Amino acid sequence: MKKLVYFKEGMSMERIIIKGGIPLSGTISIGGAKNSAVALIPAALLADGVCTIKNVPNITDRDALFEIVQLLNCNIEQNDKTIRIDSRNLENKIISQELSTKLRASYYFMGVLLGKYKHVEMYFPGGCNIGTRPIDLHLKGFKALGAKITKNKHKYTISADELKGATINLTFASVGATINIMFAAVKAKGTTIINNAAKEVEIINIADFLNKMGAKITGAGTETITIDGVERLEGTEIEVIPDRIEAGTYILMGALLGNNLKVEGIIPEHNRALFEKLEEMGVDFKIDGNSVILNKTDELKPTNVTTLVYPGFPTDLGQPMSVLLTQANGTCVMEETIWENRVGHYPYLQKMGANIELDGLVATIKGKTKLIGTNINATDLRGGAALILAGLIAEGTTIIYDIDYILRGYENIINKLSNVGAKINIEEI
Ligand code: UD1
């Protein structure tokens, strides 16, 4: 078993304290999708004008993107969840290593600036430690469009005299590469075809935004995306789709603690793979339009879950799902297939009393086991969310350290949970 770390220098100066075992009642409203917003914000820079993005989630990843957008001399106005980005004075500056490494999605500026200026200089992106997270497929796409890439330590210089449409066959349906290639190709000469494109719903949101600017993209949401290059893109408006991962996280909480807990503002179809698993396990839930009502279920049937690309079971819900599996009566297997390091939360679940055998990326979970509150440590965004869920169902008090990971992607999580009865708060260390 890995050594467990509770606090080390450089970690978040705040911690989350949870008193477990309290039922959740009332309504949780779902915000805009993190993974859409972090692409829509850079995408706004492709327009020669002002773009309005509605329903932007209040997460720290958003703030990191704002810093980059401002560095590039664009003006941002914010009114609650609506932001306006004016890119008319955009300057193609080098994005520093400090800013690039604040979040994974900084890589979208590669595609955007390459697409707009045919030249970009920036550093390797940051993000959660859930795998090596290469960007070779993004770079392969840029090269196919005619770009030359040089790398000096961690800095990339990507340049083209001219970007020309090409057929790009992705060897893996990467979300980031699909979006970044759309950005680079949207103003290229001629037609680009992305084969084996990622089909995640966020990609449709981004293609809609670009099309409203004047782009000609068809096939988003399918495995073949066609982009006919255009000369100019205008300012426009878009709304971020609901966050299916945030929704899924609260839905899992409702499955274990709900007392008529309503999760509203969802698109049920986007969470179909999760709902199918919940049904199989006998979870008490009822979908009603854009909401779902959940009640705690005492007798959960065991099941096996394998994470897959959309529309399969999302990797981003694998860790929270594993907590539900600790409460099923019998043996469950949870297999992660997308990221090679998305298992950091398991040692902490074991410490809380879960019966889990981890073999690489395959966790065999024997339940049901009582979880006991203790000191634990978030190792990544979704693993952190899983530990909150574990703390909420545990007996006694759970203290979670290194919570910056969680705040990058879950807006107002403490308020949202307190409002439905959870005993959870955040305090300075
Ligand atoms: C996005 C999501 C993340 C989600 C993931 C898969 C954002 C900001 N993040 O991440 O929450 O978990 O999709 O649904 O939208 N790969 C390569 N080469 C590349 C790119 C990816 O080998 O150039 C591999 C990765 O190592 C990984 C797999 O492909 O094993 C999936 O990566 P990808 O779909 O690109 O994920 P992200 O876009 O980074």
Coordinates of C-alpha atoms and ligand atoms in Angstrom, one line a residue:
M1 CA 0.0 0.0 0.0
K2 CA 1.2 3.5 -0.9
K3 CA 2.4 5.8 1.9
L4 CA -0.4 8.1 2.8
V5 CA 0.3 11.8 2.9
Y6 CA -1.9 14.3 4.8
F7 CA 0.0 17.5 4.5
K8 CA 3.1 18.7 2.8
E9 CA 4.5 22.0 1.9
G10 CA 3.0 23.6 -1.2
M11 CA -0.4 22.0 -0.6
S12 CA -3.6 23.8 -0.1
M13 CA -3.9 25.8 3.1
E14 CA -7.4 24.8 3.6
R15 CA -9.1 21.5 4.5
I16 CA -12.6 20.1 4.3
I17 CA -14.2 18.7 7.5
I18 CA -17.2 16.4 7.2
K19 CA -19.4 14.9 9.9
G20 CA -20.8 11.8 8.2
G21 CA -24.0 9.9 8.1
I22 CA -26.5 12.8 7.6
P23 CA -29.2 12.3 5.0
L24 CA -29.4 14.8 2.1
S25 CA -32.7 16.5 1.3
G26 CA -33.6 19.4 -0.9
T27 CA -32.3 20.5 -4.3
I28 CA -28.9 20.8 -5.8
S29 CA -28.6 22.8 -9.1
I30 CA -26.0 21.7 -11.6
G31 CA -23.7 24.3 -13.1
G32 CA -22.0 24.6 -16.5
A33 CA -19.7 21.8 -17.6
K34 CA -16.1 22.4 -16.6
N35 CA -14.8 20.5 -19.6
S36 CA -16.9 22.6 -22.0
A37 CA -16.2 26.0 -20.3
V38 CA -12.4 25.4 -20.3
A39 CA -12.5 25.0 -24.1
L40 CA -15.2 27.7 -24.9
I41 CA -13.2 30.4 -23.1
P42 CA -10.1 30.0 -25.3
A43 CA -12.3 29.4 -28.3
A44 CA -13.7 33.0 -27.9
L45 CA -10.3 34.3 -29.0
L46 CA -10.9 32.9 -32.5
A47 CA -13.6 35.5 -33.1
D48 CA -12.7 39.0 -34.3
G49 CA -15.3 40.5 -31.9
V50 CA -17.0 40.1 -28.6
C51 CA -18.3 36.7 -27.4
T52 CA -20.7 36.1 -24.6
I53 CA -20.5 32.8 -22.7
K54 CA -23.4 32.0 -20.3
N55 CA -23.5 29.6 -17.5
V56 CA -19.7 29.5 -16.9
P57 CA -19.0 27.6 -13.7
N58 CA -17.3 29.3 -10.8
I59 CA -14.3 27.1 -10.5
T60 CA -10.6 27.9 -10.1
D61 CA -9.8 26.5 -13.6
R62 CA -11.9 29.3 -15.0
D63 CA -9.8 31.9 -13.1
A64 CA -6.6 30.4 -14.4
L65 CA -7.9 30.7 -18.0
F66 CA -8.9 34.3 -17.3
E67 CA -5.3 35.1 -16.4
I68 CA -4.1 33.7 -19.8
V69 CA -6.9 35.6 -21.7
Q70 CA -5.9 38.8 -20.0
L71 CA -2.2 38.2 -20.6
L72 CA -3.1 38.0 -24.3
N73 CA -4.6 41.5 -24.0
C74 CA -8.3 40.5 -24.2
N75 CA -10.9 42.2 -22.0
I76 CA -13.1 40.1 -19.8
E77 CA -16.3 41.3 -18.2
Q78 CA -18.1 39.1 -15.8
N79 CA -21.6 39.3 -14.5
D80 CA -22.3 36.3 -12.2
K81 CA -22.1 33.3 -14.6
T82 CA -22.1 35.3 -17.8
I83 CA -18.8 36.4 -19.3
R84 CA -18.0 38.6 -22.2
I85 CA -14.6 38.3 -23.9
D86 CA -13.5 41.0 -26.3
S87 CA -10.6 39.7 -28.4
R88 CA -10.4 42.7 -30.7
N89 CA -7.0 43.7 -29.2
L90 CA -5.7 40.2 -28.9
E91 CA -1.9 39.9 -28.9
N92 CA -0.1 36.7 -29.6
K93 CA 2.2 36.6 -26.6
I94 CA 4.2 33.7 -25.2
I95 CA 2.2 32.0 -22.5
S96 CA 4.5 31.5 -19.5
Q97 CA 5.3 28.2 -18.0
E98 CA 3.7 29.3 -14.7
L99 CA 0.4 30.0 -16.5
S100 CA 0.5 27.0 -18.8
T101 CA 1.0 24.6 -16.0
K102 CA -1.9 25.8 -13.9
L103 CA -4.3 23.6 -15.8
R104 CA -4.5 21.0 -18.5
A105 CA -6.9 23.0 -20.7
S106 CA -4.2 25.7 -21.3
Y107 CA -3.3 23.5 -24.3
Y108 CA -6.4 24.8 -26.1
F109 CA -4.5 28.1 -26.6
M110 CA -2.2 26.1 -28.9
G111 CA -4.9 25.3 -31.4
V112 CA -6.6 28.7 -31.0
L113 CA -3.5 30.8 -31.5
L114 CA -2.1 28.5 -34.2
G115 CA -5.5 28.7 -36.0
K116 CA -5.6 32.5 -35.7
Y117 CA -2.0 33.5 -36.2
K118 CA -0.3 30.4 -37.5
H119 CA 2.2 30.7 -34.7
V120 CA 2.1 29.9 -31.0
E121 CA 4.7 29.6 -28.3
M122 CA 3.8 28.0 -25.0
Y123 CA 4.8 25.4 -22.4
F124 CA 3.6 21.9 -21.7
P125 CA 0.2 22.1 -20.0
G126 CA -0.5 21.2 -16.3
G127 CA -3.4 19.4 -14.7
C128 CA -4.3 16.6 -12.3
N129 CA -1.8 13.9 -11.8
I130 CA -3.9 11.1 -13.3
G131 CA -1.4 9.9 -15.9
T132 CA 1.4 11.1 -18.1
R133 CA -1.1 13.0 -20.3
P134 CA 0.9 13.3 -23.5
I135 CA -0.2 15.7 -26.3
D136 CA 1.2 13.8 -29.2
L137 CA -2.2 13.5 -30.9
H138 CA -2.7 17.2 -30.7
L139 CA 0.7 17.8 -32.3
K140 CA 0.2 15.2 -34.9
G141 CA -3.0 17.0 -35.9
F142 CA -1.2 20.4 -36.1
K143 CA 1.5 18.8 -38.2
A144 CA -1.0 17.3 -40.6
L145 CA -2.4 20.8 -41.2
G146 CA 1.1 22.0 -42.2
A147 CA 2.6 23.2 -38.9
K148 CA 6.2 22.8 -37.9
I149 CA 6.8 22.0 -34.2
T150 CA 10.0 22.6 -32.3
K151 CA 10.4 21.8 -28.6
N152 CA 13.0 23.4 -26.3
K153 CA 12.8 21.6 -22.9
H154 CA 9.1 22.1 -22.0
K155 CA 8.4 24.9 -24.5
Y156 CA 6.7 24.4 -27.8
T157 CA 6.9 26.6 -30.8
I158 CA 4.3 25.7 -33.4
S159 CA 4.3 27.6 -36.7
A160 CA 3.0 27.4 -40.2
D161 CA 3.3 29.5 -43.4
E162 CA -0.1 28.3 -44.3
L163 CA -2.6 25.9 -42.6
K164 CA -4.2 23.5 -45.1
G165 CA -7.1 21.1 -44.5
A166 CA -6.1 17.4 -44.1
T167 CA -7.5 14.1 -43.1
I168 CA -6.5 13.2 -39.6
N169 CA -7.0 9.7 -38.2
L170 CA -6.7 9.8 -34.4
T171 CA -5.3 6.5 -33.0
F172 CA -7.3 7.2 -29.8
A173 CA -10.5 9.3 -29.6
S174 CA -8.9 12.0 -27.5
V175 CA -11.2 14.8 -26.3
G176 CA -8.5 17.4 -26.1
A177 CA -6.9 16.5 -29.5
T178 CA -10.3 16.5 -31.2
I179 CA -11.1 20.0 -29.9
N180 CA -7.6 21.4 -30.5
I181 CA -7.6 20.2 -34.1
M182 CA -11.0 21.8 -34.7
F183 CA -9.5 25.1 -33.4
A184 CA -6.5 24.9 -35.6
A185 CA -8.5 23.8 -38.7
V186 CA -11.4 26.2 -38.4
K187 CA -9.7 28.9 -40.4
A188 CA -7.4 26.7 -42.5
K189 CA -7.6 26.5 -46.3
G190 CA -9.9 23.7 -47.5
T191 CA -11.4 20.8 -45.7
T192 CA -10.2 18.9 -42.6
I193 CA -11.7 15.5 -41.7
I194 CA -11.1 14.1 -38.2
N195 CA -11.6 10.3 -38.1
N196 CA -12.1 8.5 -34.8
A197 CA -12.9 11.8 -33.2
A198 CA -14.0 11.9 -29.6
K199 CA -17.9 11.9 -29.2
E200 CA -18.2 13.6 -25.8
V201 CA -21.1 15.9 -25.6
E202 CA -18.9 18.8 -24.7
I203 CA -17.5 18.7 -28.3
I204 CA -20.9 19.4 -29.7
N205 CA -21.1 22.5 -27.4
I206 CA -17.8 23.8 -28.7
A207 CA -18.6 23.1 -32.4
D208 CA -22.0 24.9 -31.9
F209 CA -20.1 27.9 -30.6
L210 CA -17.7 27.9 -33.5
N211 CA -20.5 27.5 -36.0
K212 CA -22.3 30.4 -34.5
M213 CA -19.2 32.5 -35.1
G214 CA -19.4 31.5 -38.7
A215 CA -17.4 28.2 -38.8
K216 CA -18.5 25.3 -41.0
I217 CA -18.2 22.2 -38.8
T218 CA -20.4 19.1 -39.2
G219 CA -20.4 15.8 -37.5
A220 CA -19.5 16.9 -33.9
G221 CA -20.7 14.2 -31.5
T222 CA -20.0 11.5 -34.1
E223 CA -16.7 9.8 -34.9
T224 CA -16.2 11.8 -38.1
I225 CA -16.0 15.6 -37.9
T226 CA -15.7 17.7 -41.1
I227 CA -14.4 21.2 -40.9
D228 CA -14.5 23.5 -44.0
G229 CA -12.1 26.4 -43.4
V230 CA -13.5 29.9 -43.3
E231 CA -11.7 33.3 -43.5
R232 CA -13.3 35.1 -40.6
L233 CA -15.1 34.4 -37.4
E234 CA -17.5 36.9 -35.7
G235 CA -18.4 37.5 -32.0
T236 CA -21.4 35.5 -30.9
E237 CA -23.1 33.9 -27.8
I238 CA -23.2 30.5 -26.4
E239 CA -24.4 28.8 -23.2
V240 CA -22.3 26.1 -21.4
I241 CA -24.1 22.8 -21.2
P242 CA -24.8 21.3 -17.8
D243 CA -21.9 19.5 -16.1
R244 CA -22.7 15.8 -16.5
I245 CA -19.8 14.9 -14.2
E246 CA -20.8 17.3 -11.4
A247 CA -24.4 16.0 -11.8
G248 CA -23.1 12.4 -11.6
T249 CA -21.2 13.1 -8.5
Y250 CA -24.3 14.5 -6.7
I251 CA -26.4 11.7 -8.1
L252 CA -24.1 9.2 -6.5
M253 CA -24.3 11.1 -3.2
G254 CA -28.1 10.9 -3.5
A255 CA -27.9 7.1 -4.1
L256 CA -26.2 6.7 -0.7
L257 CA -27.7 9.5 1.4
G258 CA -30.8 10.9 -0.5
N259 CA -34.0 11.6 1.3
N260 CA -35.9 13.0 -1.7
L261 CA -32.7 14.7 -2.9
K262 CA -33.4 16.5 -6.2
V263 CA -30.5 17.1 -8.6
E264 CA -31.8 19.6 -11.1
G265 CA -30.6 21.2 -14.4
I266 CA -29.3 18.0 -15.9
I267 CA -29.6 16.4 -19.3
P268 CA -30.4 12.8 -18.4
E269 CA -29.3 11.5 -21.7
H270 CA -25.8 12.7 -21.0
N271 CA -25.7 10.5 -17.9
R272 CA -27.3 7.5 -19.5
A273 CA -24.3 5.1 -18.7
L274 CA -24.5 6.1 -15.0
F275 CA -28.3 5.7 -14.8
E276 CA -28.0 2.3 -16.4
K277 CA -25.6 1.2 -13.7
L278 CA -27.7 2.7 -10.9
E279 CA -30.7 0.8 -12.2
E280 CA -28.8 -2.4 -12.3
M281 CA -27.7 -1.9 -8.7
G282 CA -31.3 -1.2 -7.6
V283 CA -30.8 2.5 -6.7
D284 CA -34.1 4.3 -6.0
F285 CA -34.1 7.2 -8.5
K286 CA -36.8 8.9 -10.7
I287 CA -36.0 11.1 -13.6
D288 CA -38.4 13.9 -14.2
G289 CA -37.6 16.1 -17.1
N290 CA -34.3 17.8 -16.4
S291 CA -34.2 16.6 -12.8
V292 CA -33.7 13.4 -10.9
I293 CA -34.9 12.6 -7.4
L294 CA -32.9 10.1 -5.3
N295 CA -33.5 8.2 -2.2
K296 CA -31.0 6.2 -0.2
T297 CA -31.2 2.5 -1.0
D298 CA -30.2 0.0 1.7
E299 CA -29.9 -3.1 -0.5
L300 CA -27.5 -2.4 -3.4
K301 CA -26.8 -5.1 -5.8
P302 CA -23.1 -5.6 -6.9
T303 CA -22.0 -4.7 -10.4
N304 CA -18.8 -4.3 -12.5
V305 CA -17.9 -1.0 -14.1
T306 CA -15.4 -0.3 -16.9
T307 CA -14.6 3.3 -17.8
L308 CA -14.8 4.0 -21.5
V309 CA -15.0 6.9 -24.0
Y310 CA -18.4 8.5 -24.4
P311 CA -21.1 7.2 -24.5
G312 CA -19.5 4.6 -22.2
F313 CA -19.2 5.0 -18.4
P314 CA -17.1 8.2 -18.0
T315 CA -13.7 7.9 -16.5
D316 CA -14.4 11.1 -14.6
L317 CA -17.1 9.3 -12.6
G318 CA -15.1 6.1 -12.0
Q319 CA -13.7 7.3 -8.7
P320 CA -17.0 8.6 -7.1
M321 CA -18.6 5.4 -8.4
S322 CA -16.1 3.2 -6.6
V323 CA -17.4 4.6 -3.3
L324 CA -21.0 3.5 -4.2
L325 CA -19.5 0.0 -4.9
T326 CA -18.1 -0.2 -1.4
Q327 CA -21.8 -0.2 -0.2
A328 CA -23.1 -2.9 -2.5
N329 CA -23.8 -6.4 -1.1
G330 CA -21.2 -8.5 -2.8
T331 CA -18.1 -8.3 -5.0
C332 CA -17.8 -5.5 -7.5
V333 CA -15.0 -4.8 -10.0
M334 CA -14.1 -1.2 -11.0
E335 CA -11.7 -1.0 -14.0
E336 CA -10.2 2.3 -15.2
T337 CA -9.1 2.1 -18.9
I338 CA -8.5 5.8 -19.9
W339 CA -5.9 7.1 -17.4
E340 CA -3.1 5.1 -16.0
N341 CA -3.0 6.8 -12.6
R342 CA -6.6 7.3 -11.6
V343 CA -6.5 5.1 -8.5
G344 CA -5.0 7.5 -5.9
H345 CA -8.1 7.6 -3.7
Y346 CA -8.2 3.8 -3.1
P347 CA -5.6 3.7 -0.3
Y348 CA -7.7 6.3 1.6
L349 CA -10.9 4.4 1.1
Q350 CA -9.0 1.3 2.5
K351 CA -7.9 3.4 5.5
M352 CA -11.6 4.3 6.0
G353 CA -12.4 0.6 6.2
A354 CA -13.3 -0.3 2.6
N355 CA -12.3 -3.8 1.5
I356 CA -10.5 -3.2 -1.8
E357 CA -7.8 -5.1 -3.6
L358 CA -6.1 -3.0 -6.2
D359 CA -4.3 -4.7 -9.1
G360 CA -3.0 -2.0 -11.4
L361 CA -6.1 -0.2 -12.6
V362 CA -8.5 -2.9 -11.5
A363 CA -10.1 -2.6 -8.1
T364 CA -12.0 -5.5 -6.6
I365 CA -14.3 -4.1 -4.0
K366 CA -16.0 -6.4 -1.5
G367 CA -19.0 -4.9 0.3
K368 CA -20.8 -3.8 2.0
T369 CA -18.4 -2.2 4.5
K370 CA -18.8 0.5 7.0
L371 CA -16.6 3.5 6.4
I372 CA -15.1 5.3 9.4
G373 CA -14.0 9.0 9.3
T374 CA -10.3 9.8 9.4
N375 CA -7.7 12.1 7.9
I376 CA -7.3 11.7 4.2
N377 CA -5.8 13.5 1.2
A378 CA -7.2 14.4 -2.2
T379 CA -4.9 13.2 -4.9
D380 CA -6.8 14.6 -7.9
L381 CA -10.1 16.3 -8.8
R382 CA -12.4 13.4 -9.1
G383 CA -10.6 11.3 -6.5
G384 CA -11.1 14.3 -4.2
A385 CA -14.9 14.2 -5.0
A386 CA -14.9 10.5 -4.2
L387 CA -13.4 11.2 -0.8
I388 CA -16.1 13.8 -0.1
L389 CA -18.7 11.2 -0.9
A390 CA -16.8 8.7 1.4
G391 CA -16.7 11.3 4.2
L392 CA -20.4 12.0 3.8
I393 CA -21.4 8.3 4.4
A394 CA -18.7 7.6 7.0
E395 CA -19.2 7.3 10.7
G396 CA -17.6 10.2 12.6
T397 CA -15.5 13.0 11.2
T398 CA -13.4 13.0 8.0
I399 CA -10.8 15.6 7.3
I400 CA -9.7 16.0 3.7
Y401 CA -6.4 17.8 2.9
D402 CA -5.0 19.1 -0.4
I403 CA -8.5 20.3 -1.5
D404 CA -7.3 22.6 -4.2
Y405 CA -7.8 19.8 -6.6
I406 CA -11.5 19.7 -5.8
L407 CA -12.0 23.4 -6.0
R408 CA -10.6 23.4 -9.6
G409 CA -13.7 21.6 -10.9
Y410 CA -16.6 21.7 -8.5
E411 CA -18.3 25.1 -8.1
N412 CA -19.5 26.0 -4.6
I413 CA -19.4 22.4 -3.5
I414 CA -19.4 23.2 0.2
N415 CA -22.5 25.5 -0.1
K416 CA -24.3 23.1 -2.5
L417 CA -23.9 20.3 0.0
S418 CA -24.6 22.4 3.2
N419 CA -27.8 23.6 1.6
V420 CA -29.1 20.0 1.4
G421 CA -28.2 19.2 5.0
A422 CA -24.6 18.0 4.8
K423 CA -22.4 18.8 7.8
I424 CA -19.4 20.0 5.7
N425 CA -17.2 23.0 6.0
I426 CA -13.9 24.4 4.8
E427 CA -11.3 25.9 7.2
E428 CA -7.9 27.3 7.0
I429 CA -5.1 25.1 8.3
Ligands
UD1_1 C1 -10.6 15.3 -21.1 C2 -11.2 15.8 -19.9 C3 -11.0 14.8 -18.7 C4 -11.5 13.5 -19.1 C5 -10.9 13.0 -20.5 C6 -11.4 11.7 -20.9 C7 -11.0 18.2 -20.2 C8 -10.3 19.5 -19.8 N1 -10.6 17.1 -19.5 O1 -9.2 15.3 -20.9 O2 -11.8 15.3 -17.6 O3 -11.1 12.5 -18.1 O4 -11.1 14.0 -21.5 O5 -12.8 11.8 -21.0 O6 -11.8 18.2 -21.1 N2 -3.8 10.8 -25.1 C9 -2.6 10.5 -25.8 N3 -2.1 11.5 -26.6 C10 -2.7 12.7 -26.7 C11 -3.9 13.0 -26.0 C12 -4.4 12.0 -25.1 O7 -2.1 9.4 -25.7 O8 -2.2 13.5 -27.5 C13 -4.4 9.7 -24.2 C14 -4.3 10.1 -22.7 O9 -3.0 9.8 -22.1 C15 -5.4 9.3 -22.1 C16 -6.5 9.3 -23.2 O10 -5.7 9.6 -24.4 O11 -5.0 8.0 -21.8 C17 -7.6 10.3 -23.0 O12 -7.1 11.6 -23.2 P1 -8.1 12.8 -23.7 O13 -9.4 12.2 -24.2 O14 -7.2 13.6 -24.6 O15 -8.3 13.6 -22.4 P2 -8.2 15.1 -22.1 O16 -8.8 15.8 -23.3 O17 -6.8 15.5 -21.6

